[in-house]
Tab-separated table of N, CA and C in Angstrom:
chain	number	residue	atom	x	y	z
A	1	MET	N	-7.695	3.557	9.511
A	1	MET	CA	-6.991	2.212	9.204
A	1	MET	C	-7.861	1.265	8.859
A	2	PRO	N	-7.701	0.710	7.543
A	2	PRO	CA	-8.346	-0.990	7.235
A	2	PRO	C	-9.004	-1.767	8.516
A	3	PRO	N	-10.324	-1.873	7.164
A	3	PRO	CA	-10.678	-3.810	8.492
A	3	PRO	C	-10.096	-4.653	7.866
A	4	PRO	N	-10.446	-5.248	9.018
A	4	PRO	CA	-9.880	-6.605	8.339
A	4	PRO	C	-10.730	-7.375	6.760
A	5	CYS	N	-9.683	-8.102	6.633
A	5	CYS	CA	-10.347	-8.731	5.039
A	5	CYS	C	-11.710	-9.971	6.039
A	6	LYS	N	-12.584	-9.679	4.802
A	6	LYS	CA	-13.835	-10.846	5.169
A	6	LYS	C	-13.510	-12.294	5.216
A	7	ARG	N	-12.576	-12.312	4.091
A	7	ARG	CA	-12.079	-14.108	4.191
A	7	ARG	C	-11.435	-14.603	4.975
A	8	CYS	N	-9.672	-13.900	4.717
A	8	CYS	CA	-9.048	-14.418	5.371
A	8	CYS	C	-8.627	-13.421	7.208
A	9	ALA	N	-9.050	-12.689	7.379
A	9	ALA	CA	-8.733	-12.009	8.579
A	9	ALA	C	-7.511	-11.233	8.233
A	10	ALA	N	-7.226	-10.984	7.332
A	10	ALA	CA	-5.643	-10.195	7.076
A	10	ALA	C	-5.455	-8.701	7.035
A	11	THR	N	-4.816	-7.943	7.602
A	11	THR	CA	-5.335	-6.616	8.009
A	11	THR	C	-4.425	-5.719	6.914
A	12	ARG	N	-3.559	-6.463	5.934
A	12	ARG	CA	-2.737	-6.063	4.808
A	12	ARG	C	-3.783	-5.682	3.488
A	13	LEU	N	-4.328	-4.884	3.541
A	13	LEU	CA	-5.463	-4.044	2.714
A	13	LEU	C	-5.177	-2.872	2.279
A	14	ILE	N	-5.375	-2.638	0.448
A	14	ILE	CA	-5.404	-1.172	0.079
A	14	ILE	C	-6.696	-0.378	-0.460
A	15	ASN	N	-6.772	0.607	-0.363
A	15	ASN	CA	-8.276	1.008	-0.566
A	15	ASN	C	-8.061	1.574	-2.150
A	16	LEU	N	-8.865	1.012	-2.780
A	16	LEU	CA	-9.013	1.013	-4.382
A	16	LEU	C	-9.555	2.292	-4.984
A	17	ASP	N	-10.392	2.961	-3.606
A	17	ASP	CA	-10.432	4.820	-4.405
A	17	ASP	C	-9.142	5.399	-4.377
A	18	THR	N	-8.015	5.142	-3.765
A	18	THR	CA	-7.170	5.770	-3.936
A	18	THR	C	-6.064	5.036	-4.875
A	19	VAL	N	-6.079	3.904	-5.354
A	19	VAL	CA	-5.466	3.213	-6.580
A	19	VAL	C	-6.512	3.474	-7.643
A	20	GLN	N	-7.304	3.880	-7.734
A	20	GLN	CA	-7.934	4.276	-8.918
A	20	GLN	C	-7.372	5.751	-9.160
A	21	ARG	N	-7.267	6.438	-8.134
A	21	ARG	CA	-7.271	7.942	-8.710
A	21	ARG	C	-5.777	7.951	-9.184
A	22	ILE	N	-4.565	7.440	-8.022
A	22	ILE	CA	-3.443	7.149	-9.032
A	22	ILE	C	-3.257	6.655	-9.942
A	23	GLY	N	-4.274	5.328	-10.878
A	23	GLY	CA	-4.082	4.982	-11.719
A	23	GLY	C	-4.701	6.144	-13.004
A	24	VAL	N	-5.829	6.737	-12.516
A	24	VAL	CA	-6.233	7.556	-13.609
A	24	VAL	C	-5.188	8.717	-13.977
A	25	VAL	N	-5.018	9.250	-13.453
A	25	VAL	CA	-3.834	10.267	-13.208
A	25	VAL	C	-2.382	9.974	-13.804
A	26	SER	N	-1.634	8.446	-13.572
A	26	SER	CA	-0.900	8.057	-14.175
A	26	SER	C	-0.892	7.581	-15.743
A	27	GLY	N	-2.440	6.918	-15.819
A	27	GLY	CA	-2.999	7.131	-17.289
A	27	GLY	C	-2.801	8.326	-18.258
A	28	CYS	N	-3.435	9.553	-17.666
A	28	CYS	CA	-3.530	10.664	-18.236
A	28	CYS	C	-2.206	11.544	-18.518
A	29	LEU	N	-1.186	10.971	-17.579
A	29	LEU	CA	0.497	11.815	-17.866
A	29	LEU	C	0.967	10.426	-18.832
A	30	VAL	N	0.489	9.583	-18.750
A	30	VAL	CA	1.058	8.341	-19.795
A	30	VAL	C	0.816	8.548	-21.270
A	31	GLY	N	-0.681	8.379	-21.513
A	31	GLY	CA	-1.075	8.760	-22.885
A	31	GLY	C	-1.301	10.501	-22.888
A	32	GLY	N	-0.979	11.123	-22.400
A	32	GLY	CA	-0.599	12.755	-22.566
A	32	GLY	C	0.986	12.817	-23.433
A	33	ALA	N	2.368	12.117	-23.229
A	33	ALA	CA	3.409	11.602	-23.034
A	33	ALA	C	3.585	10.340	-24.415
A	34	ILE	N	2.442	10.008	-24.638
A	34	ILE	CA	2.493	9.167	-26.021
A	34	ILE	C	2.221	9.817	-26.668
A	35	GLY	N	1.097	10.868	-26.939
A	35	GLY	CA	0.238	11.428	-27.539
A	35	GLY	C	1.465	12.402	-28.147
A	36	ALA	N	1.503	13.352	-27.613
A	36	ALA	CA	2.971	14.377	-27.613
A	36	ALA	C	3.902	13.920	-28.813
A	37	LEU	N	4.420	12.471	-28.375
A	37	LEU	CA	5.347	11.765	-28.874
A	37	LEU	C	4.837	11.527	-30.541
A	38	ARG	N	4.060	10.870	-30.073
A	38	ARG	CA	3.191	10.530	-31.667
A	38	ARG	C	3.087	11.821	-32.475
A	39	ALA	N	2.473	12.971	-32.269
A	39	ALA	CA	2.482	13.822	-32.644
A	39	ALA	C	3.528	14.646	-33.361
A	40	THR	N	4.143	14.663	-33.023
A	40	THR	CA	5.768	15.609	-32.876
A	40	THR	C	6.647	14.633	-33.619
A	41	ALA	N	6.589	13.032	-33.659
A	41	ALA	CA	7.660	12.660	-34.429
A	41	ALA	C	8.151	12.401	-35.801
A	42	ALA	N	9.353	12.490	-36.398
A	42	ALA	CA	9.559	12.946	-37.408
A	42	ALA	C	9.158	11.950	-38.754
A	43	THR	N	8.419	12.640	-39.643
A	43	THR	CA	8.174	11.605	-40.912
A	43	THR	C	9.152	11.469	-41.876
A	44	GLN	N	10.332	12.554	-41.802
A	44	GLN	CA	11.076	12.642	-42.726
A	44	GLN	C	12.120	12.604	-42.620
A	45	THR	N	13.002	12.885	-43.099
A	45	THR	CA	14.472	12.594	-43.315
A	45	THR	C	15.154	13.494	-41.783
A	46	LEU	N	16.454	13.286	-41.287
A	46	LEU	CA	16.621	13.817	-40.002
A	46	LEU	C	17.212	15.436	-39.925
A	47	PRO	N	17.544	15.788	-41.359
A	47	PRO	CA	18.401	17.147	-41.851
A	47	PRO	C	16.795	18.055	-42.305
A	48	LEU	N	15.795	17.541	-42.094
A	48	LEU	CA	14.586	18.322	-42.750
A	48	LEU	C	14.343	18.371	-41.221
A	49	ALA	N	13.945	17.283	-41.002
A	49	ALA	CA	13.890	17.670	-39.192
A	49	ALA	C	14.118	18.760	-38.424
A	50	ALA	N	15.542	18.177	-38.568
A	50	ALA	CA	16.669	19.407	-37.844
A	50	ALA	C	16.587	20.718	-38.086
A	51	ALA	N	16.205	21.302	-39.336
A	51	ALA	CA	15.915	22.753	-39.816
A	51	ALA	C	14.688	23.339	-39.857
A	52	ARG	N	13.548	22.367	-38.811
A	52	ARG	CA	12.275	22.850	-38.771
A	52	ARG	C	12.661	23.786	-37.405
A	53	PHE	N	11.644	25.440	-37.183
A	53	PHE	CA	11.937	25.368	-35.758
A	53	PHE	C	10.763	24.564	-34.986
A	54	PRO	N	11.608	24.610	-33.821
A	54	PRO	CA	10.639	23.300	-32.512
A	54	PRO	C	9.285	24.080	-32.490
A	55	LEU	N	9.308	25.432	-32.013
A	55	LEU	CA	7.590	25.696	-31.754
A	55	LEU	C	6.515	25.600	-32.777
A	56	ALA	N	7.087	25.272	-33.724
A	56	ALA	CA	6.152	24.790	-34.724
A	56	ALA	C	5.003	23.579	-34.497
A	57	LYS	N	6.044	22.286	-33.894
A	57	LYS	CA	5.310	21.340	-33.332
A	57	LYS	C	4.096	21.427	-32.018
A	58	LEU	N	4.385	22.834	-31.247
A	58	LEU	CA	4.366	22.864	-29.920
A	58	LEU	C	2.416	22.666	-30.295
A	59	PRO	N	1.463	23.134	-31.492
A	59	PRO	CA	0.403	22.974	-31.104
A	59	PRO	C	0.189	21.481	-31.497
A	60	ALA	N	0.889	21.043	-32.742
A	60	ALA	CA	-0.145	19.265	-31.957
A	60	ALA	C	0.655	18.425	-31.183
A	61	ALA	N	1.551	19.224	-30.904
A	61	ALA	CA	2.041	18.392	-29.409
A	61	ALA	C	0.809	18.663	-28.260
A	62	MET	N	0.178	19.985	-28.587
A	62	MET	CA	-0.564	19.821	-27.386
A	62	MET	C	-2.005	19.051	-27.642
A	63	ILE	N	-2.324	18.893	-28.933
A	63	ILE	CA	-3.403	18.411	-28.918
A	63	ILE	C	-3.234	16.664	-29.198
A	64	GLY	N	-1.884	16.390	-29.316
A	64	GLY	CA	-1.141	14.873	-28.955
A	64	GLY	C	-1.534	14.495	-27.386
A	65	VAL	N	-1.038	15.733	-26.487
A	65	VAL	CA	-1.584	15.653	-25.269
A	65	VAL	C	-2.805	15.478	-24.508
A	66	VAL	N	-3.729	16.042	-25.202
A	66	VAL	CA	-5.211	16.196	-24.822
A	66	VAL	C	-5.668	15.170	-25.233
A	67	SER	N	-5.632	14.663	-26.877
A	67	SER	CA	-6.082	13.517	-27.340
A	67	SER	C	-5.802	12.262	-26.289
A	68	GLY	N	-4.417	11.724	-25.938
A	68	GLY	CA	-3.367	10.721	-25.692
A	68	GLY	C	-4.053	10.739	-23.661
A	69	GLY	N	-4.070	11.989	-23.232
A	69	GLY	CA	-4.424	11.972	-21.653
A	69	GLY	C	-5.556	11.609	-22.062
A	70	HIS	N	-6.823	12.008	-22.618
A	70	HIS	CA	-8.329	11.337	-22.728
A	70	HIS	C	-8.416	10.062	-22.761
A	71	SER	N	-7.099	9.236	-24.006
A	71	SER	CA	-7.549	8.046	-23.891
A	71	SER	C	-7.139	7.340	-22.909
A	72	GLY	N	-6.053	7.605	-22.220
A	72	GLY	CA	-5.152	7.313	-20.926
A	72	GLY	C	-6.349	7.117	-19.963
A	73	VAL	N	-7.154	8.317	-19.607
A	73	VAL	CA	-8.172	8.033	-18.154
A	73	VAL	C	-8.985	7.065	-18.813
A	74	ARG	N	-9.518	7.431	-20.091
A	74	ARG	CA	-10.965	6.304	-20.540
A	74	ARG	C	-10.449	4.573	-20.281
A	75	VAL	N	-8.925	4.683	-20.210
A	75	VAL	CA	-8.083	2.729	-20.382
A	75	VAL	C	-8.468	2.526	-18.709
A	76	MET	N	-7.552	3.668	-17.979
A	76	MET	CA	-7.913	3.371	-16.888
A	76	MET	C	-9.155	3.130	-15.916
A	77	SER	N	-9.872	4.455	-16.199
A	77	SER	CA	-11.510	4.476	-16.270
A	77	SER	C	-12.406	3.049	-15.825
A	78	SER	N	-12.505	2.462	-17.422
A	78	SER	CA	-12.183	1.214	-17.554
A	78	SER	C	-12.101	-0.069	-17.033
A	79	LEU	N	-10.602	0.060	-16.474
A	79	LEU	CA	-9.617	-1.157	-15.999
A	79	LEU	C	-10.208	-1.252	-14.342
A	80	PHE	N	-10.177	-0.393	-14.189
A	80	PHE	CA	-10.944	-0.297	-12.625
A	80	PHE	C	-12.476	-0.408	-12.463
A	81	ALA	N	-12.910	-0.104	-13.442
A	81	ALA	CA	-14.411	-0.634	-13.672
A	81	ALA	C	-14.697	-1.952	-13.454
A	82	GLN	N	-14.089	-2.398	-13.824
A	82	GLN	CA	-13.834	-4.299	-13.866
A	82	GLN	C	-13.306	-4.406	-12.532
A	83	TRP	N	-12.563	-3.726	-11.771
A	83	TRP	CA	-11.872	-4.188	-10.854
A	83	TRP	C	-13.229	-4.131	-9.196
A	84	LEU	N	-13.373	-3.081	-9.317
A	84	LEU	CA	-14.329	-2.322	-7.832
A	84	LEU	C	-15.135	-3.722	-8.192
A	85	PRO	N	-15.776	-3.847	-6.691
A	85	PRO	CA	-16.896	-4.551	-6.595
A	85	PRO	C	-18.347	-3.835	-6.307
A	86	PRO	N	-19.028	-4.285	-6.534
A	86	PRO	CA	-20.768	-3.540	-6.748
A	86	PRO	C	-21.345	-3.378	-5.173
A	87	GLY	N	-21.614	-2.135	-5.153
A	87	GLY	CA	-22.419	-1.391	-4.015
A	87	GLY	C	-21.974	-0.155	-4.328
A	88	THR	N	-21.764	-0.116	-2.813
A	88	THR	CA	-21.642	1.178	-2.153
A	88	THR	C	-20.759	1.468	-0.817
A	89	GLY	N	-19.688	1.957	-0.963
A	89	GLY	CA	-18.855	2.065	0.604
A	89	GLY	C	-17.831	1.976	0.168
A	90	PHE	N	-16.622	2.131	1.051
A	90	PHE	CA	-15.197	1.693	0.315
A	90	PHE	C	-14.542	0.494	0.157
A	91	PRO	N	-14.144	0.897	-1.382
A	91	PRO	CA	-13.374	-0.881	-1.677
A	91	PRO	C	-11.872	-0.879	-1.188
A	92	TRP	N	-12.225	-2.259	-0.962
A	92	TRP	CA	-10.839	-2.662	-0.295
A	92	TRP	C	-9.944	-3.753	-1.005
A	93	LEU	N	-8.750	-3.829	-0.878
A	93	LEU	CA	-8.213	-5.030	-1.931
A	93	LEU	C	-7.962	-5.194	-1.156
A	94	CYS	N	-7.708	-7.052	-0.511
A	94	CYS	CA	-6.921	-7.954	0.812
A	94	CYS	C	-5.620	-7.831	-0.224
A	95	LEU	N	-4.150	-7.607	0.039
A	95	LEU	CA	-3.559	-8.181	-0.710
A	95	LEU	C	-2.694	-9.348	-0.558
A	96	ASP	N	-3.129	-10.212	0.676
A	96	ASP	CA	-2.968	-11.607	1.260
A	96	ASP	C	-3.743	-12.855	-0.044
A	97	CYS	N	-5.020	-12.137	0.112
A	97	CYS	CA	-5.921	-13.681	-0.932
A	97	CYS	C	-6.584	-12.734	-2.277
A	98	GLY	N	-6.056	-11.483	-2.391
A	98	GLY	CA	-7.479	-11.067	-3.662
A	98	GLY	C	-8.829	-10.830	-3.344
A	99	HIS	N	-8.799	-11.041	-2.906
A	99	HIS	CA	-10.513	-10.195	-2.125
A	99	HIS	C	-10.834	-9.210	-2.097
A	100	THR	N	-11.841	-8.766	-2.843
A	100	THR	CA	-12.218	-7.196	-3.120
A	100	THR	C	-13.567	-7.326	-2.220
A	101	PHE	N	-13.853	-5.975	-1.707
A	101	PHE	CA	-14.957	-6.022	-0.652
A	101	PHE	C	-15.129	-4.343	-0.113
A	102	ARG	N	-16.723	-4.133	-0.002
A	102	ARG	CA	-16.780	-3.099	0.273
A	102	ARG	C	-16.825	-2.581	1.884
A	103	GLN	N	-16.539	-2.015	2.658
A	103	GLN	CA	-17.170	-1.593	4.054
A	103	GLN	C	-17.701	-0.277	3.875
A	104	THR	N	-19.361	-0.192	4.093
A	104	THR	CA	-20.076	0.602	4.584
A	104	THR	C	-19.922	1.637	5.294
A	105	TYR	N	-19.966	3.153	4.524
A	105	TYR	CA	-19.663	4.112	5.161
A	105	TYR	C	-20.469	3.931	6.537
A	106	PRO	N	-19.710	4.683	7.243
A	106	PRO	CA	-19.902	4.233	8.699
A	106	PRO	C	-21.109	6.078	9.422
A	107	PRO	N	-21.864	5.923	9.708
A	107	PRO	CA	-22.915	7.212	10.038
A	107	PRO	C	-22.336	8.355	10.112
A	108	LEU	N	-22.813	9.331	9.668
A	108	LEU	CA	-21.748	10.886	9.742
A	108	LEU	C	-22.382	11.232	11.520
A	109	ALA	N	-23.782	10.873	12.280
A	109	ALA	CA	-23.536	11.538	13.846
A	109	ALA	C	-24.677	10.315	14.232
A	110	VAL	N	-24.433	10.181	15.176
A	110	VAL	CA	-25.644	9.048	16.478
A	110	VAL	C	-26.430	10.186	16.368
A	111	ALA	N	-27.868	9.717	16.777
A	111	ALA	CA	-29.187	10.367	16.846
A	111	ALA	C	-29.556	9.941	18.645
A	112	TYR	N	-29.512	11.489	19.106
A	112	TYR	CA	-29.995	10.782	20.439
A	112	TYR	C	-31.100	11.227	20.665
Protein backbone atom coordinates (compact mmCIF):
# COMPACT_ATOMS: atom_id res chain seq x y z
CA MET A 1 0.00 0.00 0.00
CA PRO A 2 1.47 3.35 -0.96
CA PRO A 3 2.06 6.01 1.66
CA PRO A 4 0.18 9.31 1.43
CA CYS A 5 1.81 12.12 -0.55
CA LYS A 6 4.03 14.37 1.54
CA ARG A 7 2.80 17.49 -0.24
CA CYS A 8 -0.96 17.04 -0.75
CA ALA A 9 -1.79 13.92 1.37
CA ALA A 10 -3.37 12.16 -1.64
CA THR A 11 -3.26 8.38 -1.83
CA ARG A 12 -3.10 8.07 -5.63
CA LEU A 13 0.59 7.20 -5.98
CA ILE A 14 2.60 5.05 -8.35
CA ASN A 15 5.88 3.31 -7.55
CA LEU A 16 8.56 4.68 -9.89
CA ASP A 17 10.72 1.53 -9.61
CA THR A 18 7.96 -0.48 -11.27
CA VAL A 19 7.38 2.20 -13.89
CA GLN A 20 11.11 2.31 -14.63
CA ARG A 21 11.30 -1.46 -15.15
CA ILE A 22 8.29 -1.45 -17.46
CA GLY A 23 9.68 1.54 -19.35
CA VAL A 24 13.11 -0.02 -19.83
CA VAL A 25 11.64 -3.30 -21.09
CA SER A 26 9.28 -1.52 -23.47
CA GLY A 27 12.14 0.71 -24.65
CA CYS A 28 14.18 -2.41 -25.37
CA LEU A 29 11.33 -4.00 -27.32
CA VAL A 30 10.51 -0.89 -29.34
CA GLY A 31 14.18 -0.15 -30.00
CA GLY A 32 14.72 -3.75 -31.09
CA ALA A 33 11.77 -3.63 -33.45
CA ILE A 34 12.97 -0.37 -34.97
CA GLY A 35 16.52 -1.74 -35.30
CA ALA A 36 15.31 -4.90 -37.02
CA LEU A 37 13.10 -2.92 -39.36
CA ARG A 38 15.92 -0.57 -40.33
CA ALA A 39 18.39 -3.43 -40.77
CA THR A 40 16.12 -5.38 -43.08
CA ALA A 41 14.58 -2.46 -44.99
CA ALA A 42 14.81 -2.91 -48.72
CA THR A 43 17.11 -0.41 -50.39
CA GLN A 44 16.56 -1.67 -53.92
CA THR A 45 13.40 -2.01 -55.99
CA LEU A 46 10.70 -4.37 -54.81
CA PRO A 47 11.12 -7.20 -57.38
CA LEU A 48 14.80 -7.63 -56.43
CA ALA A 49 13.98 -7.56 -52.72
CA ALA A 50 11.17 -10.08 -53.14
CA ALA A 51 13.44 -12.46 -55.07
CA ARG A 52 15.92 -12.73 -52.15
CA PHE A 53 15.62 -15.57 -49.69
CA PRO A 54 14.23 -14.04 -46.43
CA LEU A 55 16.57 -15.97 -44.10
CA ALA A 56 19.52 -14.19 -45.68
CA LYS A 57 18.45 -11.08 -43.78
CA LEU A 58 18.23 -12.84 -40.42
CA PRO A 59 21.77 -11.96 -39.21
CA ALA A 60 21.26 -8.31 -40.09
CA ALA A 61 17.90 -8.33 -38.32
CA MET A 62 19.43 -9.86 -35.17
CA ILE A 63 22.20 -7.25 -35.13
CA GLY A 64 19.55 -4.56 -35.55
CA VAL A 65 17.49 -5.99 -32.68
CA VAL A 66 20.47 -6.07 -30.32
CA SER A 67 21.73 -2.59 -31.16
CA GLY A 68 18.23 -1.10 -31.17
CA GLY A 69 17.45 -2.79 -27.87
CA HIS A 70 20.59 -1.38 -26.26
CA SER A 71 19.81 2.13 -27.47
CA GLY A 72 16.21 1.83 -26.23
CA VAL A 73 17.41 0.76 -22.78
CA ARG A 74 19.88 3.66 -22.62
CA VAL A 75 17.24 6.20 -23.60
CA MET A 76 14.70 4.98 -21.07
CA SER A 77 17.28 4.66 -18.28
CA SER A 78 18.51 8.22 -18.81
CA LEU A 79 14.92 9.48 -18.91
CA PHE A 80 14.05 7.85 -15.59
CA ALA A 81 17.32 8.98 -14.01
CA GLN A 82 16.06 12.55 -14.43
CA TRP A 83 12.68 11.78 -12.83
CA LEU A 84 13.82 9.81 -9.79
CA PRO A 85 14.27 11.84 -6.62
CA PRO A 86 17.69 11.66 -4.94
CA GLY A 87 18.27 9.49 -1.88
CA THR A 88 17.48 5.95 -0.86
CA GLY A 89 14.14 4.25 -0.39
CA PHE A 90 11.12 3.54 -2.54
CA PRO A 91 10.50 6.32 -5.12
CA TRP A 92 6.87 7.42 -5.44
CA LEU A 93 5.08 9.76 -7.85
CA CYS A 94 1.86 11.46 -6.75
CA LEU A 95 -0.70 11.34 -9.55
CA ASP A 96 -2.61 14.32 -8.10
CA CYS A 97 0.10 16.96 -7.71
CA GLY A 98 3.10 15.41 -9.54
CA HIS A 99 5.36 15.45 -6.48
CA THR A 100 8.13 12.81 -6.38
CA PHE A 101 9.55 11.64 -3.07
CA ARG A 102 11.19 8.62 -1.50
CA GLN A 103 9.76 6.57 1.35
CA THR A 104 12.56 5.14 3.50
CA TYR A 105 12.94 1.38 3.66
CA PRO A 106 11.31 -0.21 6.73
CA PRO A 107 13.65 -1.92 9.21
CA LEU A 108 14.19 -5.62 8.56
CA ALA A 109 13.63 -6.73 12.13
CA VAL A 110 12.98 -5.07 15.43
CA ALA A 111 15.92 -5.47 17.82
CA TYR A 112 14.89 -6.59 21.30
